[in-house]
Amino acid sequence: MLKQRPFLIETLTAIGLILAPFVLPHLGFAPNTVNRILVWGLFGLGFDILFGFTGLLSFGQSAFYGTGGFVAAYLLTRAGFSNVLGALVIGMIAAAATGYLIGLIALRRTGIYFAMITVAIAEVFFFVEFNPLSDFTGGENGLPGVPTPSFNLGFTTLHFTDGWSLYQFIALCYFIGVIIALRIVRSPVGAIFSAIRDNPLRATAVGHNIHGYKLTAFVIAAAYAGFAGGLLGVLQAFMPPDAFTFDTSGQLVMQTAIGGRGTLFGPLVGATVWLFLQDFLQSALGLGAAWKLVLGVVFVLLVCFLRGGIVGGLVDLYGLFSGRRRKVAEREEREAEAGFALEAPPAPMQAKEVQHPAYSGPILKATGLTKRYGGLVANSDIDFSVDQGELRGIIGPNGAGKSTFFKMLTCEIPPTSGRIVFEGRDITGLKVTDVCQLGLTKSYQVNQLFTGLTVRQNLTIAALAELRGKFRLDLFRSLSGVKGLTEQVEHTLALVNLTRRADTQVAELAYGEKRRLEIGLALATSPRLLLLDEPLAGMSPRERVETVKLLKSIARGRTMIIIDHDMDSLFELVERVTVLQEGRVLVSGSPEEIKTNAAVQEAYLGGVHGEIAA
Ligand code: ADP
């Protein structure tokens, strides 16, 4: 939604902010309430980038809200600083710097542990604000006397004092906040944020430094929080100590859930519902503190029945009405795809010749590779070598150690002993991201896709890693500005026969299509050595035939190692086969040699598989 019509959202936001003072008073909103909503909305823009887009749930945003707020308020009330906007920016920078340091610690853990660390950090900040730093923060009295902004234009001075006058300043800050947030979520970095939310493991495996990107999201959220905290002081002419409380963080999370995460405007809408209910139920209906009971019910109902929150619900509704034509088109596409499966398939697109470096020895050489899990030896002293342009198959009964071997080659897991050399360079002990950046990656046995994204977006994530490197802060560049991205994504779409499904959500794909996308994700990183872990797993016989054709086309000019249990298909594809048994190399040879090898027959007939019998 956010990417389709450039400037539409910006224009609608501007119109909404201009009309608000004329419309909202008729709906019972006081200017002070609207200003408070905008401050929460601005606070939430950063939080939504962190939580909604990157999937990191922090309960510690009050630490940055308070830091920015108190730094700005201190400068304006105690340090003789008179430039309000300057103080707000300095508060924002202080919050961002704090966010960077906190992020370095908190992001060492994921999931619930990350959330708990943020809770603890917020509590520490609350304590520090009240005790050691109370001389600077005013302790429980806060900092009174925060001035409102005024701008000397030479010929006149603009004062933004209170009510709708101050609204103009806060609304402008919010608008700029929206423009920046939209630029970020539409940038390559924004795309990678969504990939991290959907599947951090795969985002790492296709070559992105996800720690760096998570830290970026954390700092962005802290910066927004810091600026909003400063605005709170300006709005209330007083910096309240409760900006630092856990309640502030909790309220932000709940408002974002009510309004809709991953929408940027969700926190604003959530704050509107929250503050309207608070004013209406508490004051107009005289419910007092019991208003939170009603709020609790509203929250539970919304979270249960509108999982995307209010904005998410509205987007779905819009999609329901506007998506009929798209659905018909997609059904036609799917029928065409089904036809494609039943009838003669179009020739898959020819693979581009892969550029090989000047290096001339074997592309991959593993020596004495061993992996132990406690007493269990999954791989034992494996020597293995693959030449440039070779197509190698790996077979072996279940539990023979094939997947473990692949995981070591791609550096997902470190070997207990042994060395791996890729294109003459020792890669033993490197990280999976770095190895992918060097040109070695794999497709997974169990699909590892970005399930909340479309096919095209999936491939975009993978291609970005190759085109931009593992970390780059091009926060304000649009995706279309990344040179070669469109070509690489379109080429990969064609290569895996998914061009017609490019704008389909992954969840709507058939299983065989998901498997092709799985291979496409690896291909989009333009690997010089591609490992395929059971690419045919779970496919129907017809899908297998199609995929083997596809793999033959992909293989042209590439070096590939393929594990599969479907021996007929594998022997048709590869030039040489290595057989693993009980973690060791049993034998290597041509498919013909392997088929007739007595030891291999023994290994299979003695094990669970009987397919080897030619
Ligand atoms: P294959 O892919 O050939 O079926 P695997 O490489 O998955 O074999 O497994 C080889 C052996 O290592 C099996 O006995 C398996 O149980 C064991 N193994 C694999 N991963 C782990 C792990 N993370 N912890 C303990 N044992 C493992």
XYZ file of C-alpha atoms and ligand atoms in Angstrom:
641
model
C 0.000 0.000 0.000
C 2.762 2.382 0.990
C 4.672 1.903 -2.230
C 2.095 2.082 -4.949
C 1.320 5.801 -5.394
C 4.160 8.138 -4.596
C 3.200 11.249 -2.609
C -0.436 10.145 -2.162
C 0.029 9.439 1.522
C 2.065 12.595 2.065
C -0.633 14.675 0.332
C -3.473 13.079 2.312
C -1.541 13.619 5.555
C -1.001 17.285 4.733
C -4.674 17.746 3.874
C -5.718 15.983 7.079
C -3.417 18.156 9.203
C -4.632 21.370 7.522
C -8.304 20.423 7.936
C -8.003 19.133 11.515
C -8.437 22.506 13.293
C -11.609 23.143 11.271
C -13.165 19.698 11.685
C -12.045 18.248 15.000
C -13.535 20.910 17.315
C -16.980 19.893 15.951
C -16.243 16.314 17.029
C -15.482 17.391 20.575
C -11.678 17.512 20.358
C -9.972 20.299 22.297
C -6.782 21.678 20.669
C -4.694 20.429 23.589
C -6.018 16.878 23.047
C -5.164 17.048 19.341
C -1.654 18.269 20.179
C -1.170 15.429 22.633
C -2.364 12.947 19.985
C 0.191 14.318 17.523
C 2.997 13.999 20.075
C 2.000 10.352 20.663
C 1.696 9.892 16.878
C 5.231 11.208 16.350
C 6.548 9.046 19.188
C 4.764 6.093 17.546
C 6.192 6.682 14.046
C 9.608 5.583 15.267
C 8.178 2.836 17.414
C 6.225 1.458 14.471
C 9.397 1.302 12.375
C 10.921 -0.728 15.205
C 7.941 -2.886 16.135
C 5.616 -2.934 13.123
C 8.244 -3.018 10.377
C 11.234 -4.706 12.004
C 9.318 -6.912 14.452
C 11.197 -5.803 17.574
C 8.836 -5.290 20.487
C 10.402 -2.848 22.931
C 8.817 -1.934 26.251
C 11.551 0.551 26.953
C 10.706 3.506 24.700
C 9.998 5.703 27.732
C 13.769 5.736 28.372
C 14.338 7.643 25.105
C 11.157 9.725 25.362
C 12.331 10.850 28.798
C 15.956 11.347 27.742
C 15.058 13.567 24.774
C 12.411 15.379 26.819
C 14.624 16.132 29.791
C 17.674 17.107 27.754
C 15.578 19.601 25.747
C 13.750 20.871 28.854
C 16.995 21.221 30.827
C 18.603 23.231 28.037
C 15.577 25.534 27.819
C 14.902 26.006 31.530
C 18.229 25.710 33.323
C 21.011 26.142 30.772
C 19.866 29.459 29.309
C 19.312 27.964 25.838
C 16.589 29.915 24.051
C 16.248 28.129 20.698
C 13.357 25.685 21.205
C 13.810 23.860 17.910
C 17.559 23.593 18.548
C 16.905 22.146 22.016
C 14.444 19.617 20.558
C 17.018 18.504 17.997
C 19.742 18.197 20.650
C 17.321 16.166 22.817
C 16.635 13.942 19.813
C 20.359 13.415 19.187
C 20.906 12.604 22.888
C 18.075 10.045 22.750
C 19.443 8.528 19.522
C 22.933 8.229 21.032
C 21.432 6.620 24.139
C 19.436 4.316 21.864
C 22.624 3.282 20.098
C 24.323 2.294 23.362
C 21.233 0.541 24.757
C 20.649 -1.192 21.431
C 24.160 -2.625 21.468
C 23.226 -4.425 24.694
C 19.515 -5.204 24.192
C 19.889 -6.526 20.643
C 22.247 -9.238 21.771
C 19.072 -11.179 22.551
C 15.890 -11.794 20.574
C 12.176 -12.298 21.288
C 10.993 -12.245 24.869
C 14.541 -11.747 26.209
C 14.965 -8.626 24.114
C 11.599 -7.317 25.380
C 12.544 -8.057 29.002
C 15.895 -6.280 28.638
C 14.087 -3.176 27.354
C 11.725 -3.282 30.358
C 14.702 -3.478 32.709
C 16.493 -0.637 30.926
C 13.417 1.597 31.143
C 13.228 0.896 34.883
C 16.909 1.779 35.292
C 16.356 5.085 33.476
C 13.341 5.854 35.668
C 15.426 5.257 38.781
C 18.359 7.315 37.494
C 16.059 10.213 36.603
C 14.578 10.297 40.108
C 17.717 9.749 42.120
C 21.254 10.445 40.896
C 20.078 12.903 38.213
C 17.284 14.630 40.148
C 19.304 17.880 40.245
C 19.077 17.987 36.459
C 15.595 16.546 35.969
C 13.842 18.067 38.972
C 13.113 14.583 40.340
C 9.431 14.141 41.064
C 8.743 17.844 40.416
C 9.879 17.622 36.815
C 11.076 20.750 35.005
C 8.562 23.615 34.855
C 8.785 26.672 32.625
C 9.576 25.046 29.245
C 9.007 27.809 26.664
C 7.087 27.562 23.405
C 8.838 28.173 20.084
C 9.064 31.454 18.263
C 10.880 32.185 15.018
C 12.300 35.568 14.084
C 11.930 35.973 10.337
C 13.494 39.453 10.261
C 10.383 41.376 9.304
C 8.169 39.570 11.838
C 8.356 37.009 14.633
C 6.166 33.917 14.612
C 4.983 32.801 18.041
C 3.440 29.380 18.642
C 2.082 29.802 22.118
C -0.756 27.377 22.852
C -3.926 25.740 21.498
C -4.300 25.809 17.708
C -1.337 28.171 17.422
C 1.000 25.595 18.957
C -0.813 22.973 16.875
C 0.727 24.506 13.743
C 4.227 23.866 15.044
C 3.496 20.353 16.323
C 1.586 19.434 13.155
C 4.543 20.572 11.041
C 6.896 18.441 13.159
C 4.541 15.465 12.753
C 4.316 16.011 8.995
C 8.098 16.098 8.634
C 8.232 12.977 10.818
C 5.800 11.213 8.468
C 7.772 12.198 5.352
C 11.005 10.891 6.865
C 9.360 7.670 8.097
C 7.820 7.032 4.667
C 11.187 7.563 2.986
C 12.763 5.101 5.400
C 10.184 2.331 4.994
C 10.325 2.718 1.191
C 14.120 2.571 1.124
C 16.256 -0.574 0.740
C 16.818 -0.409 4.497
C 13.025 -0.376 5.051
C 12.661 -3.445 2.816
C 15.310 -5.234 4.866
C 13.512 -4.240 8.096
C 10.432 -6.147 6.856
C 12.586 -9.116 5.902
C 14.045 -9.213 9.418
C 10.522 -9.159 10.876
C 9.432 -12.042 8.644
C 12.481 -14.284 8.722
C 15.688 -13.066 10.376
C 17.451 -16.369 9.665
C 16.982 -16.036 5.908
C 17.716 -12.302 5.931
C 21.090 -13.237 7.427
C 21.616 -16.136 5.026
C 21.064 -14.029 1.894
C 23.843 -11.730 3.071
C 22.439 -8.922 5.269
C 24.031 -7.848 8.530
C 20.779 -7.966 10.456
C 22.341 -6.839 13.728
C 23.363 -3.589 12.052
C 19.893 -3.075 10.609
C 18.152 -3.891 13.901
C 20.392 -1.371 15.634
C 19.477 1.168 12.963
C 15.753 0.633 13.614
C 16.375 0.914 17.346
C 18.225 4.230 16.955
C 15.550 5.610 14.603
C 12.850 4.739 17.159
C 14.898 6.351 19.940
C 15.370 9.515 17.871
C 11.624 9.847 17.213
C 10.956 9.174 20.903
C 13.490 11.827 21.948
C 12.001 14.498 19.710
C 8.449 13.651 20.817
C 9.570 13.762 24.475
C 10.922 17.271 23.905
C 7.643 18.312 22.281
C 5.748 17.013 25.316
C 7.630 19.494 27.519
C 6.926 22.319 25.061
C 3.245 21.373 24.868
C 2.747 21.265 28.619
C 5.208 24.104 29.454
C 6.533 21.518 31.884
C 8.550 18.327 31.533
C 6.721 15.744 33.644
C 8.712 12.994 35.396
C 6.149 10.373 34.330
C 7.542 10.554 30.768
C 10.054 8.004 32.045
C 7.542 5.579 33.595
C 6.808 2.093 32.345
C 3.188 3.230 31.800
C 4.403 5.489 28.994
C 6.035 2.558 27.190
C 2.999 0.341 27.810
C 0.591 2.991 26.515
C 2.650 3.344 23.330
C 2.573 -0.402 22.701
C -1.187 -0.564 23.286
C -1.931 2.465 21.131
C 0.127 0.957 18.308
C -1.718 -2.367 18.622
C -5.113 -0.595 18.662
C -4.296 1.620 15.674
C -2.423 -1.046 13.705
C 1.259 -1.953 13.637
C 3.228 -1.713 10.438
C 1.058 1.109 9.129
C 2.934 4.182 10.462
C -0.404 5.878 11.196
C -1.558 3.181 13.621
C -0.017 4.845 16.691
C -1.699 8.159 15.806
C -5.096 6.471 15.421
C -4.507 4.431 18.579
C -3.643 7.603 20.495
C -6.803 9.256 19.161
C -8.950 6.367 20.427
C -7.104 6.305 23.752
C -7.213 10.029 24.484
C -10.753 10.462 23.180
C -11.983 7.606 25.359
C -10.024 8.994 28.294
C -11.499 12.487 27.944
C -14.981 11.269 27.076
C -15.351 8.475 29.619
C -13.408 10.082 32.430
C -14.765 13.611 32.212
C -17.978 13.586 30.169
C -19.399 10.352 31.606
C -17.713 10.777 34.982
C -16.349 7.238 35.078
C -13.158 8.344 36.809
C -10.443 5.709 36.891
C -12.962 3.073 35.686
C -12.476 4.369 32.137
C -9.530 2.015 31.827
C -11.946 -0.892 32.186
C -13.733 0.224 29.028
C -10.391 0.804 27.343
C -9.331 -2.722 28.289
C -12.453 -4.189 26.658
C -11.935 -2.085 23.519
C -8.311 -3.234 23.368
C -9.157 -6.928 23.721
C -11.934 -6.719 21.111
C -9.731 -4.883 18.627
C -6.766 -7.171 19.049
C -9.011 -10.274 18.748
C -11.096 -9.187 15.792
C -8.887 -6.688 13.961
C -5.443 -8.195 14.129
C -4.043 -5.408 11.987
C -5.650 -2.792 14.263
C -7.955 -0.049 13.010
C -5.710 1.126 10.153
C -4.947 -2.489 9.189
C -8.715 -3.210 9.151
C -9.368 -0.202 6.907
C -6.570 -1.248 4.548
C -8.051 -4.771 4.374
C -11.480 -3.291 3.655
C -10.026 -1.153 0.882
C -8.267 -4.229 -0.468
C -11.548 -6.170 -0.398
C -13.296 -3.649 -2.640
C -10.432 -2.701 -4.911
C -8.953 -6.185 -5.090
C -11.749 -7.957 -6.976
C -10.239 -7.317 -10.369
C -6.842 -8.309 -9.089
C -8.290 -11.551 -7.717
C -9.870 -12.409 -11.077
C -6.574 -11.673 -12.816
C -4.728 -13.828 -10.331
C -7.177 -16.689 -10.759
C -6.610 -16.510 -14.505
C -2.898 -16.538 -13.887
C -3.206 -19.529 -11.620
C -5.281 -21.365 -14.218
C -2.669 -20.527 -16.799
C -0.007 -21.840 -14.396
C -2.020 -25.036 -13.889
C -2.258 -25.343 -17.652
C 1.454 -24.821 -17.793
C 1.937 -27.692 -15.392
C -0.362 -29.991 -17.370
C 0.685 -29.055 -20.850
C 4.041 -28.547 -22.465
C 5.943 -26.052 -20.333
C 7.500 -22.973 -21.887
C 11.270 -23.190 -21.901
C 12.539 -21.612 -18.709
C 14.681 -18.559 -19.192
C 18.286 -19.267 -19.948
C 20.645 -18.704 -17.076
C 23.049 -15.825 -17.349
C 26.659 -16.882 -17.509
C 28.055 -16.499 -14.034
C 31.230 -14.452 -13.831
C 34.017 -16.514 -12.355
C 37.044 -14.817 -10.848
C 40.526 -15.414 -12.181
C 41.047 -18.098 -9.505
C 41.707 -21.468 -11.201
C 41.846 -24.228 -8.511
C 38.827 -26.095 -7.159
C 36.047 -23.660 -6.226
C 35.519 -25.463 -2.916
C 37.814 -27.687 -0.926
C 36.958 -29.145 2.473
C 39.636 -31.003 4.406
C 39.118 -33.246 7.449
C 35.685 -31.738 8.147
C 34.250 -33.110 11.372
C 31.157 -32.159 13.372
C 30.376 -33.605 16.777
C 27.242 -33.058 18.813
C 28.305 -34.276 22.241
C 29.059 -37.939 21.724
C 27.359 -38.066 18.317
C 29.578 -37.652 15.267
C 27.406 -36.141 12.505
C 30.318 -35.658 10.055
C 33.672 -37.380 10.384
C 36.903 -36.365 8.630
C 35.320 -35.476 5.284
C 37.617 -34.527 2.400
C 35.641 -32.990 -0.425
C 36.480 -30.960 -3.486
C 34.372 -29.377 -6.248
C 35.686 -27.839 -9.475
C 34.487 -24.673 -11.195
C 31.377 -25.362 -13.279
C 30.875 -28.824 -11.789
C 27.457 -30.217 -10.890
C 27.845 -32.474 -7.895
C 25.189 -34.614 -6.265
C 25.272 -35.772 -2.651
C 23.244 -38.756 -1.557
C 23.065 -40.882 1.533
C 20.484 -42.482 3.819
C 18.644 -40.352 6.372
C 20.964 -39.331 9.181
C 24.075 -39.778 7.001
C 25.101 -36.185 7.766
C 24.232 -34.458 4.458
C 22.462 -31.415 5.921
C 25.109 -30.988 8.597
C 27.744 -31.014 5.850
C 25.891 -28.242 3.932
C 25.459 -26.203 7.099
C 29.210 -26.321 7.687
C 30.001 -25.410 4.067
C 27.778 -22.299 4.280
C 29.165 -21.520 7.769
C 25.769 -21.763 9.477
C 27.483 -23.981 12.017
C 31.214 -24.160 12.761
C 33.021 -27.470 12.241
C 34.499 -29.167 15.291
C 37.657 -29.572 13.219
C 38.725 -29.280 9.598
C 39.057 -26.510 7.019
C 36.877 -25.104 4.270
C 38.479 -23.193 1.410
C 36.282 -21.321 -1.073
C 37.958 -19.910 -4.193
C 41.339 -20.227 -2.522
C 40.244 -18.403 0.634
C 39.898 -20.079 4.026
C 36.305 -19.432 5.096
C 36.335 -21.695 8.171
C 34.723 -19.819 11.065
C 33.332 -16.970 8.958
C 29.715 -15.901 9.400
C 26.991 -17.097 7.036
C 26.383 -13.478 5.915
C 30.029 -13.009 4.930
C 30.151 -16.330 3.110
C 27.042 -15.404 1.122
C 28.638 -12.060 0.288
C 31.661 -14.000 -1.019
C 29.364 -15.925 -3.387
C 28.447 -19.157 -1.597
C 24.867 -19.770 -0.502
C 22.240 -22.474 -0.327
C 18.536 -23.107 -0.714
C 16.952 -24.731 2.314
C 15.418 -28.166 2.733
C 12.489 -26.579 4.608
C 11.387 -23.341 2.920
C 12.804 -20.217 4.531
C 10.794 -17.486 2.812
C 9.702 -13.983 3.809
C 6.110 -15.051 4.285
C 4.538 -11.622 4.763
C 5.929 -10.315 1.467
C 5.200 -10.878 -2.207
C 7.331 -13.031 -4.510
C 8.956 -9.942 -6.028
C 9.666 -8.450 -2.610
C 11.266 -11.732 -1.505
C 13.663 -11.711 -4.433
C 14.302 -7.999 -3.939
C 15.562 -8.678 -0.420
C 18.019 -11.263 -1.698
C 19.184 -9.160 -4.657
C 19.719 -6.127 -2.395
C 22.282 -8.073 -0.389
C 24.384 -8.668 -3.482
C 23.969 -5.179 -4.927
C 24.466 -3.168 -1.708
C 26.709 -5.376 0.395
C 25.886 -6.597 3.867
C 25.223 -3.199 5.451
C 24.514 0.214 4.024
C 22.595 3.164 5.457
C 20.850 4.378 2.302
C 17.817 5.360 4.363
C 16.542 7.979 1.960
C 17.115 6.180 -1.343
C 14.132 4.614 -3.061
C 14.277 0.982 -4.119
C 14.002 2.057 -7.740
C 17.225 4.005 -7.227
C 19.239 0.825 -6.629
C 21.117 0.234 -9.875
C 20.493 -3.140 -11.459
C 17.889 -4.216 -8.886
C 14.895 -4.415 -11.219
C 16.880 -6.339 -13.817
C 18.227 -8.822 -11.283
C 14.800 -9.437 -9.734
C 13.062 -9.787 -13.111
C 15.795 -12.112 -14.334
C 15.468 -14.339 -11.267
C 11.665 -14.316 -11.519
C 11.968 -15.591 -15.070
C 14.642 -18.092 -14.104
C 12.383 -19.785 -11.566
C 9.233 -19.327 -13.656
C 7.455 -17.047 -11.223
C 7.092 -13.899 -13.345
C 3.332 -14.313 -13.466
C 3.157 -14.677 -9.705
C 5.494 -11.777 -8.954
C 2.976 -9.702 -7.019
C 1.384 -12.611 -5.166
C 1.828 -12.958 -1.429
C 3.952 -15.955 -0.462
C 1.092 -17.341 1.648
C -1.026 -17.675 -1.513
C 1.540 -19.697 -3.494
C 1.183 -23.399 -4.233
C 3.808 -25.629 -2.614
C 5.780 -26.174 -5.817
C 5.896 -22.408 -6.381
C 7.211 -21.889 -2.866
C 9.990 -24.391 -3.566
C 10.891 -22.495 -6.745
C 10.940 -19.238 -4.790
C 13.178 -20.899 -2.207
C 15.673 -21.643 -4.992
C 15.086 -18.149 -6.415
C 16.114 -16.540 -3.123
C 19.474 -18.256 -3.310
C 19.842 -17.447 -7.019
C 19.029 -13.761 -6.566
C 22.226 -13.340 -4.551
C 24.135 -14.330 -7.738
C 26.152 -17.085 -6.045
C 29.248 -18.524 -7.690
C 28.639 -21.749 -5.797
C 25.041 -22.751 -5.125
C 24.096 -25.544 -2.724
C 20.596 -26.977 -3.020
C 19.365 -28.974 -0.029
C 16.684 -31.357 -1.300
C 15.168 -28.999 -3.889
C 12.638 -31.678 -4.906
C 11.481 -32.481 -1.355
C 7.722 -32.794 -0.974
C 6.958 -32.263 -4.676
C 4.472 -34.233 -6.726
C 5.973 -36.315 -9.588
C 4.805 -33.707 -12.090
C 6.343 -30.867 -10.115
C 9.572 -32.834 -9.908
C 9.794 -33.150 -13.689
C 9.241 -29.386 -14.004
C 11.767 -28.542 -11.336
C 14.429 -30.828 -12.797
C 14.004 -28.976 -16.112
C 14.309 -25.730 -14.222
C 17.427 -26.878 -12.403
C 19.035 -27.982 -15.671
C 18.475 -24.518 -17.049
C 19.760 -22.836 -13.899
C 22.812 -25.090 -13.824
C 24.155 -23.796 -17.115
C 27.371 -21.927 -16.374
C 27.062 -22.440 -12.607
C 28.710 -24.588 -10.008
C 26.146 -26.434 -7.925
C 26.036 -29.121 -5.243
C 22.677 -30.809 -4.843
C 21.413 -33.094 -2.088
C 18.331 -35.087 -2.956
C 16.669 -38.388 -2.209
C 15.157 -38.643 -5.694
C 18.047 -40.535 -7.284
C 16.564 -40.758 -10.780
C 16.191 -36.989 -10.940
C 19.536 -36.332 -9.305
C 21.467 -38.723 -11.554
C 19.866 -37.010 -14.535
C 21.125 -33.635 -13.319
C 24.636 -34.108 -11.990
C 27.963 -35.249 -13.425
C 29.422 -36.676 -10.261
C 27.968 -38.048 -7.027
C 29.378 -38.262 -3.514
C 27.765 -40.791 -1.184
C 27.757 -40.119 2.549
C 27.144 -42.816 5.107
C 27.288 -42.447 8.861
C 28.974 -39.074 8.519
C 31.771 -40.306 6.219
C 32.362 -40.249 2.473
C 31.579 -43.772 1.309
C 32.442 -43.231 -2.351
C 32.487 -40.623 -5.132
C 31.952 -41.306 -8.817
C 29.841 -40.794 -11.921
C 26.119 -41.592 -11.609
C 26.722 -44.855 -13.541
C 29.496 -45.917 -11.163
C 27.399 -45.060 -8.128
C 24.357 -46.982 -9.409
C 26.363 -50.146 -9.752
C 28.586 -49.750 -6.698
C 28.132 -52.680 -4.318
C 28.969 -50.673 -1.186
C 26.356 -48.060 -2.085
C 23.730 -50.723 -2.754
C 24.579 -52.267 0.573
C 24.299 -48.889 2.344
C 20.879 -48.262 0.853
C 19.424 -51.736 0.944
C 20.720 -52.098 4.464
C 19.112 -48.774 5.335
C 15.656 -47.311 4.835
C 15.969 -46.571 1.114
C 15.630 -48.971 -1.736
C 15.554 -46.481 -4.630
C 19.145 -47.079 -5.605
C 18.253 -50.304 -7.310
C 18.524 -49.116 -10.914
P 20.890 -36.039 6.872
O 20.758 -34.659 6.335
O 21.811 -36.892 6.050
O 19.568 -36.714 7.085
P 21.779 -34.714 9.277
O 22.981 -33.949 8.869
O 20.502 -33.967 9.399
O 21.608 -35.961 8.298
O 22.064 -35.413 10.654
C 23.216 -36.243 10.897
C 23.196 -36.680 12.347
O 23.463 -35.575 13.178
C 21.862 -37.253 12.777
O 22.113 -38.333 13.646
C 21.222 -36.134 13.522
O 20.347 -36.593 14.517
C 22.424 -35.428 14.119
N 22.208 -33.988 14.288
C 21.968 -33.093 13.318
N 21.832 -31.856 13.835
C 21.985 -31.987 15.188
C 21.955 -31.072 16.287
N 21.734 -29.778 16.092
N 22.147 -31.564 17.527
C 22.379 -32.882 17.732
N 22.423 -33.792 16.730
C 22.225 -33.370 15.475
